Short mmCIF file of C-alpha atoms in Angstrom, two decimals:
data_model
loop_
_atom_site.label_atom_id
_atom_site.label_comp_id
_atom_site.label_asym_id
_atom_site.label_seq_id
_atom_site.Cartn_x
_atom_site.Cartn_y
_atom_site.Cartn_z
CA UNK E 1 113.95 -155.14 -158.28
CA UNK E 2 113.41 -151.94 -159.75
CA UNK E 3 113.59 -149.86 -156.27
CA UNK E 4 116.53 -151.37 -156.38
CA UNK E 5 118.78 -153.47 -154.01
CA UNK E 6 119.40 -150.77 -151.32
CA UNK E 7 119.21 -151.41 -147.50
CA UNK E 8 122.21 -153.89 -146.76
CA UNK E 9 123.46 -154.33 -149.52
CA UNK E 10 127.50 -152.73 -150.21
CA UNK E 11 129.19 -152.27 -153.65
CA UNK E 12 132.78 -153.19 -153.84
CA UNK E 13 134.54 -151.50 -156.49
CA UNK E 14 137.93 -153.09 -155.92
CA UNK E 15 140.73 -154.01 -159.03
CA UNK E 16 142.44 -156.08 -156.95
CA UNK E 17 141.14 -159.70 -156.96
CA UNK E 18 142.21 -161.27 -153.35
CA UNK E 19 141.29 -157.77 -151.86
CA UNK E 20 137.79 -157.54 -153.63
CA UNK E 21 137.33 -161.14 -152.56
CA UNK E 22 138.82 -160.28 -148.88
CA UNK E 23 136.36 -158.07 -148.31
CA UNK E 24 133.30 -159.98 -149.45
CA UNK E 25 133.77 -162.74 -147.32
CA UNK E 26 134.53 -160.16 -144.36
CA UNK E 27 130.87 -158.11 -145.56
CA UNK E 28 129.19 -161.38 -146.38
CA UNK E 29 130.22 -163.02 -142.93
CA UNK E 30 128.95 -159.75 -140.96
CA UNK E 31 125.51 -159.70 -142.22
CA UNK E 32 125.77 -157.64 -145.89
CA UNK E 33 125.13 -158.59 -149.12
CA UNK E 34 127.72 -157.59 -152.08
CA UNK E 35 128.38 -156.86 -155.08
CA UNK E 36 131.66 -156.17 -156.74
CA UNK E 37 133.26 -154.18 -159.54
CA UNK E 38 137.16 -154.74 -160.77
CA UNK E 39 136.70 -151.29 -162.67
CA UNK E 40 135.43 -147.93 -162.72
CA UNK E 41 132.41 -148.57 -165.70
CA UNK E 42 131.56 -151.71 -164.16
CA UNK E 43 131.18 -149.80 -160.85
CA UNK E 44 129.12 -146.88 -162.32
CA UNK E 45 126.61 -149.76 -164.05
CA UNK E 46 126.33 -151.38 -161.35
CA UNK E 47 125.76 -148.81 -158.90
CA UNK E 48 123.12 -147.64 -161.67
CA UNK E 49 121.55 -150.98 -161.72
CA UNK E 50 121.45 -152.31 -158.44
CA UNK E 51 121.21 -148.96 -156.34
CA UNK E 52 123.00 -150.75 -153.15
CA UNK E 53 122.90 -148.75 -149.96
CA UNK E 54 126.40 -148.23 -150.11
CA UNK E 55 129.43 -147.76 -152.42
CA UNK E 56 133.06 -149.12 -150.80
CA UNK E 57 135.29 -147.74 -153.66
CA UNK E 58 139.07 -147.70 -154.08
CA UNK E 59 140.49 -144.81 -155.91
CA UNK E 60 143.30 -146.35 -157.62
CA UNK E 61 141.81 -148.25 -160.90
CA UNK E 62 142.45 -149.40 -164.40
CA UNK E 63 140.23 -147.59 -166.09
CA UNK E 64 139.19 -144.21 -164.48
CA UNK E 65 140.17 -141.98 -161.16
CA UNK E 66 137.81 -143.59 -158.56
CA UNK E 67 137.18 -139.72 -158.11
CA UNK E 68 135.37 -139.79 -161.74
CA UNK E 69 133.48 -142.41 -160.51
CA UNK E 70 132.29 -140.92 -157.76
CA UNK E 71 131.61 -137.22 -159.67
CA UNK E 72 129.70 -139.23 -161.95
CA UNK E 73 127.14 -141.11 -159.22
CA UNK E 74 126.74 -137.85 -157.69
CA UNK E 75 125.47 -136.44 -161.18
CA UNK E 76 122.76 -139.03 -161.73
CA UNK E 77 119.77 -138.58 -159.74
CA UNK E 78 119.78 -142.03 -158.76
CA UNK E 79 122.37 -142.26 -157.30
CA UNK E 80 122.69 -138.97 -156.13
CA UNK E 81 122.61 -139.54 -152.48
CA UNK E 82 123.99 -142.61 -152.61
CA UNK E 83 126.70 -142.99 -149.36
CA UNK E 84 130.64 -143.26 -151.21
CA UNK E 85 132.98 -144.66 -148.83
CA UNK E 86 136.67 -144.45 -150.24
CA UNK E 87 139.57 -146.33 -149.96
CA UNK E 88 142.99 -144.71 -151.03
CA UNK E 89 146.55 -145.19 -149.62
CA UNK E 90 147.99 -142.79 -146.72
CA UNK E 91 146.11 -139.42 -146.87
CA UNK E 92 149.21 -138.06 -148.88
CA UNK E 93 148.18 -139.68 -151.98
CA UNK E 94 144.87 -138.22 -152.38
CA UNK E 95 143.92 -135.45 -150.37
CA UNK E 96 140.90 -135.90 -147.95
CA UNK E 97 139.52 -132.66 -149.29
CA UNK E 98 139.60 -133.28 -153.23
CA UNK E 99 137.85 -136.36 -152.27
CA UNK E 100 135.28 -135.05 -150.52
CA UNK E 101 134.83 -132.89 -153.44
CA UNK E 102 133.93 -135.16 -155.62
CA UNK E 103 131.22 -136.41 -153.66
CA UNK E 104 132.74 -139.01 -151.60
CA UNK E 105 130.93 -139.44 -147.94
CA UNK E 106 133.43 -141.22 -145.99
CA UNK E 107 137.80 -141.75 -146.51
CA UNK E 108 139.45 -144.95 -145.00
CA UNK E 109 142.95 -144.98 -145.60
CA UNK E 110 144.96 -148.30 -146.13
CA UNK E 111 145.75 -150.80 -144.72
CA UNK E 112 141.67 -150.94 -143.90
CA UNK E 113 141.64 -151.94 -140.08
CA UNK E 114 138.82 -154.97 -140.42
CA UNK E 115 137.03 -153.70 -137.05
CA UNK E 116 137.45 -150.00 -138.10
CA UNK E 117 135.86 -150.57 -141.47
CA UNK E 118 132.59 -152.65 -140.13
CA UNK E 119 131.99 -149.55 -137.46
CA UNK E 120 131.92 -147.28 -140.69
CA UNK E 121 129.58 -149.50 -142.58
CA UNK E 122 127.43 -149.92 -139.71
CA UNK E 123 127.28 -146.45 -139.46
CA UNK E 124 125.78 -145.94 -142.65
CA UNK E 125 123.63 -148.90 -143.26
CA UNK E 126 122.60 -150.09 -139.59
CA UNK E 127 123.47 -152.66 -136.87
CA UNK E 128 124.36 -156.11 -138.34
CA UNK E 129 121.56 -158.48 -138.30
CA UNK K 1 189.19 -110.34 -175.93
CA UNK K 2 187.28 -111.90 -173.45
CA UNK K 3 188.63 -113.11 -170.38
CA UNK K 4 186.24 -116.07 -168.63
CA UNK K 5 187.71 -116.96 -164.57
CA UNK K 6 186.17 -120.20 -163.46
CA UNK K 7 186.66 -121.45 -159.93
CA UNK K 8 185.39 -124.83 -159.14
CA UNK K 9 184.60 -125.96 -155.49
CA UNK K 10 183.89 -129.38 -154.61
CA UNK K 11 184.99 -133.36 -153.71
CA UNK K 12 188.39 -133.61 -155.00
CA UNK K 13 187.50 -136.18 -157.58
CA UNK K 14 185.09 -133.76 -159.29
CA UNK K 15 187.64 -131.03 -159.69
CA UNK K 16 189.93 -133.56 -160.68
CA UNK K 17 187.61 -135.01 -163.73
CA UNK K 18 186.71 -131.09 -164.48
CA UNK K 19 190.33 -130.45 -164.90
CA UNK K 20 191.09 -133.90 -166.77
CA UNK K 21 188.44 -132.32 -169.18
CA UNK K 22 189.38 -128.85 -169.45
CA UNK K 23 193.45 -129.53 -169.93
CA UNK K 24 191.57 -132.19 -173.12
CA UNK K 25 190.02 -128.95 -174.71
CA UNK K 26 193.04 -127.17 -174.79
CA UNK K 27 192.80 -124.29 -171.66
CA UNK K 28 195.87 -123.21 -169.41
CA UNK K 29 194.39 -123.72 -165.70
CA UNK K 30 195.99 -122.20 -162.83
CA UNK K 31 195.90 -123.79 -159.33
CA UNK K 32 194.14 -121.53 -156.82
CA UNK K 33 194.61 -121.52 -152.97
CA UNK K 34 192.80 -117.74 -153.03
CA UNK K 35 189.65 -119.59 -150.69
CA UNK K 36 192.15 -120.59 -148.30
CA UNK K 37 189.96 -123.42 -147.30
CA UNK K 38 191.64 -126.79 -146.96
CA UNK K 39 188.17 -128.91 -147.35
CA UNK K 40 187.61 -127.56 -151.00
CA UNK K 41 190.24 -128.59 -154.04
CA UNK K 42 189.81 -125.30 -156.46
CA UNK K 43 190.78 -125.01 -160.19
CA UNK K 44 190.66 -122.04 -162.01
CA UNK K 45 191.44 -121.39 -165.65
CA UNK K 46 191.85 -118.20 -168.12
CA UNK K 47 190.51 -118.54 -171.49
CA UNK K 48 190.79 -116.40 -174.61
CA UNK K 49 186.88 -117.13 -176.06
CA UNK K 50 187.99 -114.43 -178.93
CA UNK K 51 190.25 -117.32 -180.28
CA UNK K 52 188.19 -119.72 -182.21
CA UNK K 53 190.09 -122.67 -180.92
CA UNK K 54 188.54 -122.03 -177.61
CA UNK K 55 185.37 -121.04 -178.19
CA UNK K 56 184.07 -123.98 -180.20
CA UNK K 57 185.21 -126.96 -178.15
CA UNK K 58 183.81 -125.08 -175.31
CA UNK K 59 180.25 -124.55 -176.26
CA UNK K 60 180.03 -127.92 -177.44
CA UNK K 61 180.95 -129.47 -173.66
CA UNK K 62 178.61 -126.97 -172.42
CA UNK K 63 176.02 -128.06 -175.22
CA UNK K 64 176.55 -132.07 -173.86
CA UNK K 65 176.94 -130.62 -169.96
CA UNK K 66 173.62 -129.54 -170.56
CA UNK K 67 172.02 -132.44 -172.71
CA UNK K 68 173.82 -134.19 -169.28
CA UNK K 69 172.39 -132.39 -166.80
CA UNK K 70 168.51 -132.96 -168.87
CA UNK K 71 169.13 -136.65 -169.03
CA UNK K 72 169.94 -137.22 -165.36
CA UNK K 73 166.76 -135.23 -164.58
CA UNK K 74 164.77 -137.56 -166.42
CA UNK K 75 166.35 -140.28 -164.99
CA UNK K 76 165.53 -139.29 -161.32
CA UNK K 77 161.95 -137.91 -162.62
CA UNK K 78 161.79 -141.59 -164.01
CA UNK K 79 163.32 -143.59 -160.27
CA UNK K 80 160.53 -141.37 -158.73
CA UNK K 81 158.15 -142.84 -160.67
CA UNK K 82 159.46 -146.25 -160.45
CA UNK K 83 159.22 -146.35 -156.73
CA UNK K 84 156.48 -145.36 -157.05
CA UNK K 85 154.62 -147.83 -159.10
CA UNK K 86 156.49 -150.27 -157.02
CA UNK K 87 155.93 -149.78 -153.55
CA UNK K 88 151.66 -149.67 -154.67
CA UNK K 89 152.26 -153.42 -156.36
CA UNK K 90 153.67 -154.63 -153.27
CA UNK K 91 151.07 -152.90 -150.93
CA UNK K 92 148.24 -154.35 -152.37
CA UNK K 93 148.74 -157.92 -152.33
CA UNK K 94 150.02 -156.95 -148.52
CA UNK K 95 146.87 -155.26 -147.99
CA UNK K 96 144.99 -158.57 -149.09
CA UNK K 97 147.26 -160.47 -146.89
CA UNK K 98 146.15 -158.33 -144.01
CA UNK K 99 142.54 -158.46 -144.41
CA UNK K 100 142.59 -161.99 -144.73
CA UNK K 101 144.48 -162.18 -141.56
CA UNK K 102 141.77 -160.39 -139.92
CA UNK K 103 139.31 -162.14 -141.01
CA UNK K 104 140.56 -165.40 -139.79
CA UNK K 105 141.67 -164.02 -136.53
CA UNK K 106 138.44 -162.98 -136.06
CA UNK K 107 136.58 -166.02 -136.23
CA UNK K 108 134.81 -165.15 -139.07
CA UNK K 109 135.29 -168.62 -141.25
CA UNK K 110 134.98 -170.09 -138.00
CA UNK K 111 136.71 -170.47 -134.86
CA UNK K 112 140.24 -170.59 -134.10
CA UNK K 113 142.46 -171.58 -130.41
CA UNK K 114 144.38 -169.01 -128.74
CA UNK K 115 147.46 -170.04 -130.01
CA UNK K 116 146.50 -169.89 -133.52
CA UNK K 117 144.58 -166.48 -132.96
CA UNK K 118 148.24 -165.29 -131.59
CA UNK K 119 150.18 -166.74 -134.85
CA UNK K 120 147.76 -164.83 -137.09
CA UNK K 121 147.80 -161.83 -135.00
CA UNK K 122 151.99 -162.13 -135.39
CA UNK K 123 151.66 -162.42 -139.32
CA UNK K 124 149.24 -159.32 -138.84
CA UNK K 125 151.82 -157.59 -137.30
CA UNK K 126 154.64 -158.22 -139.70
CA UNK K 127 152.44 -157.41 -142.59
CA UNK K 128 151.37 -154.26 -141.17
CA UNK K 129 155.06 -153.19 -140.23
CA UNK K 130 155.79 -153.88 -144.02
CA UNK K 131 153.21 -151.95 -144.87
CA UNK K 132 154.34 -148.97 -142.65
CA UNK K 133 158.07 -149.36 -144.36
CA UNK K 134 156.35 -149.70 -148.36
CA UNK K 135 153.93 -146.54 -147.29
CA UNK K 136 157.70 -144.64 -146.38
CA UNK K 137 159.33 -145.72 -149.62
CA UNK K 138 156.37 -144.40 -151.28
CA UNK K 139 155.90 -141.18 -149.37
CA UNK K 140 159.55 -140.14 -150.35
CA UNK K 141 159.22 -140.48 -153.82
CA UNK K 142 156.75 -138.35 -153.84
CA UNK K 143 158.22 -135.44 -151.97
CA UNK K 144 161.02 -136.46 -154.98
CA UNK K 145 159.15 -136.78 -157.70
CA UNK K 146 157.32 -133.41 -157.59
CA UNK K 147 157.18 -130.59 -155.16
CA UNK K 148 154.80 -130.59 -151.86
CA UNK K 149 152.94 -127.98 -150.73
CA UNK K 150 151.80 -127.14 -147.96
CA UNK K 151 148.55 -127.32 -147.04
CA UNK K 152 149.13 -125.13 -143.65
CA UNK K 153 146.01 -124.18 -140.65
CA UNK K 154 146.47 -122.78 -137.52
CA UNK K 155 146.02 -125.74 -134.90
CA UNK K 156 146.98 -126.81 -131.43
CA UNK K 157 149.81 -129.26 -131.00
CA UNK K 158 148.22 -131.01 -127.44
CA UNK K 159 145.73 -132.28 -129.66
CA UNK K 160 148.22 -133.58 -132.57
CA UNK K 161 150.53 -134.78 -129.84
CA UNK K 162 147.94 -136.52 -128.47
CA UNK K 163 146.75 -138.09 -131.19
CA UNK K 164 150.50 -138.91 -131.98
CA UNK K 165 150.41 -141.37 -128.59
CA UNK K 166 147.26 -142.47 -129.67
CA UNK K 167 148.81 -144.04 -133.05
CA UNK K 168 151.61 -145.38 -130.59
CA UNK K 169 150.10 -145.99 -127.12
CA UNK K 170 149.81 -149.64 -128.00
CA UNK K 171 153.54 -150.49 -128.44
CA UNK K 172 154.04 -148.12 -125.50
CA UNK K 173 152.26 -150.50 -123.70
CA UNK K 174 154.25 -153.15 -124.82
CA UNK K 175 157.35 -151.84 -123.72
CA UNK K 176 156.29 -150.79 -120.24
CA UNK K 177 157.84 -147.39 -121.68
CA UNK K 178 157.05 -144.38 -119.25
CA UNK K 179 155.68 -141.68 -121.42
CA UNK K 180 155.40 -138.19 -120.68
CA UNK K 181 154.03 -135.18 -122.82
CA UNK K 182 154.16 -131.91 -121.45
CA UNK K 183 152.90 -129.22 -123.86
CA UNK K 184 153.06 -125.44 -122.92
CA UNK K 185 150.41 -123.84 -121.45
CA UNK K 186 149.41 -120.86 -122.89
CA UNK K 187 151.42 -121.50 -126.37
CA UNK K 188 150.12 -120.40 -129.30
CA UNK K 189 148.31 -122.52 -132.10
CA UNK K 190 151.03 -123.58 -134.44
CA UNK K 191 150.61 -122.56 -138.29
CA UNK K 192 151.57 -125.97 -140.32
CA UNK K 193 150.52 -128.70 -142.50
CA UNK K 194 149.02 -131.12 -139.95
CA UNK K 195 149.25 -134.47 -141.67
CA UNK K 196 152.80 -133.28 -142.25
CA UNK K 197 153.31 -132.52 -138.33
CA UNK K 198 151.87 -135.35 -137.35
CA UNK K 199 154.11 -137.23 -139.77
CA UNK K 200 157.10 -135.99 -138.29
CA UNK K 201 156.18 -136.42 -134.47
CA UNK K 202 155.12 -140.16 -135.40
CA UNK K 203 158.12 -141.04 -137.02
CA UNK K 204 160.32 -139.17 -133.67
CA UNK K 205 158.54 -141.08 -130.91
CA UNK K 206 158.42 -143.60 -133.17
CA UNK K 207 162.29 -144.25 -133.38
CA UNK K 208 161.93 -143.05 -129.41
CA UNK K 209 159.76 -146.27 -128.82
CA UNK K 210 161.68 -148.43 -131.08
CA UNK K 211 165.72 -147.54 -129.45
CA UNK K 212 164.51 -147.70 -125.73
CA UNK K 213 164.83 -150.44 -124.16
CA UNK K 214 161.66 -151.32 -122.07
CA UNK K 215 160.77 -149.97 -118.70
CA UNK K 216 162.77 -146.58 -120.16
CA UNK K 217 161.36 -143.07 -120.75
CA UNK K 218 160.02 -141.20 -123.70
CA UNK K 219 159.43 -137.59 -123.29
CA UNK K 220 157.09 -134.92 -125.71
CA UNK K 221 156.98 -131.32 -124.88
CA UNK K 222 156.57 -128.50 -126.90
CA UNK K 223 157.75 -124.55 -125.75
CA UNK K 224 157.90 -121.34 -127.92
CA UNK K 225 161.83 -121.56 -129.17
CA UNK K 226 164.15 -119.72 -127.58
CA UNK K 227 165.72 -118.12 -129.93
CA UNK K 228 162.16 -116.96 -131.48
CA UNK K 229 159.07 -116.95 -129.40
CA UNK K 230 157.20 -116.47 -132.24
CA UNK K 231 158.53 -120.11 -133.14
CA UNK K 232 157.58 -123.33 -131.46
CA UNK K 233 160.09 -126.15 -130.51
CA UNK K 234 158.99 -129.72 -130.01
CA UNK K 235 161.10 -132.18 -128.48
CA UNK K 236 161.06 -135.81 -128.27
CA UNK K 237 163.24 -137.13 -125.94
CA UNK K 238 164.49 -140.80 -124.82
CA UNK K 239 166.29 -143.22 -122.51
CA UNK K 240 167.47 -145.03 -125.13
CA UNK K 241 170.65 -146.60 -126.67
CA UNK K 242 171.77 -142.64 -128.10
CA UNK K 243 173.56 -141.93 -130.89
CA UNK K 244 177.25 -141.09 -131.42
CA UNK K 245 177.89 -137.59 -132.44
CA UNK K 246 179.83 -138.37 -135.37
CA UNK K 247 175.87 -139.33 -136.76
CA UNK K 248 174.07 -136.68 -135.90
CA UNK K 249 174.48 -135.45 -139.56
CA UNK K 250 174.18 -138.80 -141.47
CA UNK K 251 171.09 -140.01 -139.44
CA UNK K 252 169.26 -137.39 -141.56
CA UNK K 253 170.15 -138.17 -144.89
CA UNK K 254 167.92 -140.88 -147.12
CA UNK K 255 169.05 -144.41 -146.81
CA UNK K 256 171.51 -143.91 -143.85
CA UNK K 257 171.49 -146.50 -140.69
CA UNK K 258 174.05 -145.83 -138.41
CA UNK K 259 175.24 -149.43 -138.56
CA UNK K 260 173.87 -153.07 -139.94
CA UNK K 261 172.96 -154.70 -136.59
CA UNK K 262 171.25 -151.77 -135.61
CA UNK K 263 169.33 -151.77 -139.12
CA UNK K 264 168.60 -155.60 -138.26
CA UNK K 265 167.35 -155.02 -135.15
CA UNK K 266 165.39 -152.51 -135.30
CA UNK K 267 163.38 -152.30 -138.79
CA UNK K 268 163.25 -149.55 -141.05
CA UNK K 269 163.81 -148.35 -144.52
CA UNK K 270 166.72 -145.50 -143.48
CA UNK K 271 164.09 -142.86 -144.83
CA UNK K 272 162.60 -141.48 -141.76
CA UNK K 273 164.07 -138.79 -140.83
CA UNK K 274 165.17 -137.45 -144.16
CA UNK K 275 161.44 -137.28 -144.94
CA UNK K 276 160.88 -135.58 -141.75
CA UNK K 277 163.87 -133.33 -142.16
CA UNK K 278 161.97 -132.21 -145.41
CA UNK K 279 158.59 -131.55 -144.43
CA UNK K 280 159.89 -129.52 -141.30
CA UNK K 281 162.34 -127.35 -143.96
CA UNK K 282 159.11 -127.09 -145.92
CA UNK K 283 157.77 -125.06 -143.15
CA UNK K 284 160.82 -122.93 -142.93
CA UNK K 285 161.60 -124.81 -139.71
CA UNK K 286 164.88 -126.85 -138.16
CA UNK K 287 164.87 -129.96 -137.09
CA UNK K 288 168.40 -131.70 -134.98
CA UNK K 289 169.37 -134.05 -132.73
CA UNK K 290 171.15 -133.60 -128.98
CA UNK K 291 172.97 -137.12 -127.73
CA UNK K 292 175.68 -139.66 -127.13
CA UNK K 293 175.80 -143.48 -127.15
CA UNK K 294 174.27 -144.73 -124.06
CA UNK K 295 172.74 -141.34 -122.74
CA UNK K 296 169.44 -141.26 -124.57
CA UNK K 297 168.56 -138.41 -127.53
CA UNK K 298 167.14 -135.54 -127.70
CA UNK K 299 165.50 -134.24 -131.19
CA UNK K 300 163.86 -131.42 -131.87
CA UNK K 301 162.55 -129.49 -134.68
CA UNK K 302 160.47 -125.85 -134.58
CA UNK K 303 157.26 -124.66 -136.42
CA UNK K 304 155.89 -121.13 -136.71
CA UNK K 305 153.11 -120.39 -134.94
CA UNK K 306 150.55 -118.25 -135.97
CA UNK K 307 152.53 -115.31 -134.56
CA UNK K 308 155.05 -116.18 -136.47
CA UNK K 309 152.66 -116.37 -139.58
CA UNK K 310 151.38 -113.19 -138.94
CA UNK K 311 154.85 -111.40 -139.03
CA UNK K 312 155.77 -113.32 -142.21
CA UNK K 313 152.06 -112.34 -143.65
CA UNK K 314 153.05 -108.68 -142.98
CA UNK K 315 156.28 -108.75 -144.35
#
């Protein structure tokens, strides 16, 4: 696998177990394969590793700013173009803009809106199967 | 010799402790009636500071007064912070809760009866209003904790009212609520934080939709201010249960529900409007309300416009 995983296949980075476990079944059960990371290295080896087609990433984790995480797979060539899709709180907590300047590709605030998120992901990686 | 005339204004008790304190250290004080105002309890003293007895037990209180004063800034700094951290732990298992909900009402893990799609979609419902009431609790301890800025453009407001009804046109629904938004023609873009704005108006017709009974009326429009034209007033107006005059002040201050049954009936953390009240002072704006119980209410707050900006730009 050394083009990587790519296509359908989403990266969770996610702390939070029953949300990171939420959202697989919701991915898995529309068509996508996942992954998942519970922190921000995990989620930068990963992403390195596996090259999904997309990165679903919450800001708010133990170990780095998810915004680190995302200048960081915007300074690797491989994962460079990578689509980010983040996930913060209401857009007072983070501000649209600083995200977007760290590379991020997409902003979904919480509480995600099931329907609402699957449009986005479709939208990046294609119609479900 | 140095002559040092403090006057004191404030609750009764206050002045009261103040004097308790300063008759302790030893000064002469003098009632004062000078102010003339009934409302305000004054004390005023004369001190010799020349006179070591004086001087030293005085710098000393104003040496603790201060170490006071630091300590109780902390301590707010550190209730900021603690609501903070709070309100996220509760919103994330919530948000889990949610999603799961979703997920199940959707059919996804396979599929469920109409009745049991409409108990999930309640338990949506009541998560998501939790959610709304956590994300309220939060926001205000951040416009606490540190200050806001501003992050102001020049927009139009048919567009943010718009997408105001948008957020609400659901419950509107609901209600059989007969809403109306009439936005000036011809008025000019607004200068303003819009996340803030839209904050505000969603939180008015939100307490519009939530005290009117159904079948009543909820009302937008927006109109250069009288008083300034280079201002613009927005006003959200309602058929609903009003609000006794003797609230009109309290129903903007943090925490405050006008009674318990209300509170129980119609949800909310009490922080609403005072958040609102602050991001439309942020903007140098006003923000009141017009009614009595049983005749609806009226509230309305102003922005600048870009006019307005302009002047202020130049000045």
């Amino acid at each position: 696998m050394s083009e990587g995983r790519g296509g359908r296949t989403v990266l969770l980075v996610e702390d939070n177990e029953a949300i990171r476990n939420a959202f697989t079944i919701l991915l898995e059960e529309s068509g996508y394969r996942t992954l998942s990371a519970a922190s921000g290295r995990a989620a930068i080896d990963t992403a390195e590793r596996e090259l999904p087609g997309l990165v679903i990433l919450d800001l708010g984790l133990p170990d780095m700013n998810g915004l680190d995480v995302a200048r960081h797979l915007r300074g690797n060539a491989a994962t460079r173009e990578m689509p980010i899709l983040a996930l913060t709180g209401r857009a007072l907590e983070v501000d649209q803009e600083a995200c977007m300047a760290a590379g991020c590709t997409g902003y979904l605030t919480k509480p995600i809106d099931t329907e609402q998120l699957l449009g986005v992901i479709e939208s990046y990686l294609g119609a479900r199967e | 010799m140095i002559e040092l005339r403090l006057y004191l204004q404030g609750e009764g008790q206050d002045a009261e402790r103040i004097r308790d304190l300063l008759s302790r250290e030893g000064f002469r004080l003098m009632e004062s009636s000078e102010d003339g105002s009934e409302a305000r309890s004054v004390v005023g003293f004369d001190a010799d500071l020349s006179s070591g007895s004086h001087r030293e037990p005085l710098l000393r209180r104003i040496e603790e007064l201060e170490r006071t004063i630091l300590e109780l800034r902390n301590l707010d700094v550190a209730k900021s912070q603690f609501l903070t951290n709070v309100s996220h732990e509760l919103r994330t298992p919530l948000t889990a809760i949610v999603t799961y909900g979703e997920i199940l009402r959707d059919g996804l893990l396979g599929e469920v009866s109409p009745r049991q799609r409409e108990a999930i979609e309640s338990m949506i419902n009541s998560c998501r209003q939790l959610l709304s009431m956590i994300e309220e609790i939060l926001t205000y301890a951040r416009t606490n904790a540190r200050a806001i800025t501003l992050q102001p453009t020049p927009f139009d407001l048919e567009e943010v009212v718009g997408h105001v009804y948008e957020m609400n046109a659901s419950l509107i629904r609901q209600k059989n609520l007969h809403y109306r938004a009439e936005v000036g023609s011809g008025l000019p873009p607004v200068w303003a934080d819009r996340d803030k704005v839209i904050h505000v108006l969603g939180n008015l017709i939100g307490n519009a939709i939530d005290f009117t009974p159904s079948e009543g009326g909820v009302h937008v429009t927006a109109r250069r201010a009288p008083e300034d034209p280079r201002w613009v007033q927005v006003t959200v107006s309602d058929t609903g249960i009003g609000i006794d005059p003797e609230h009109h002040e309290m129903i903007f201050q943090e925490f405050a529900q006008v009674d318990a049954s209300r509170a129980r009936m119609h949800h909310g953390t009490g922080l609403g409007l005072a958040i609102a009240r602050k991001f439309v002072q942020l903007h140098g704006g006003k923000i009141w309300v017009d009614s009595e119980l049983g005749a609806g209410s009226r509230f309305s707050f102003t922005l600048p416009s870009v006019e307005a900006q302009e002047t202020l730009g130049a000045a």
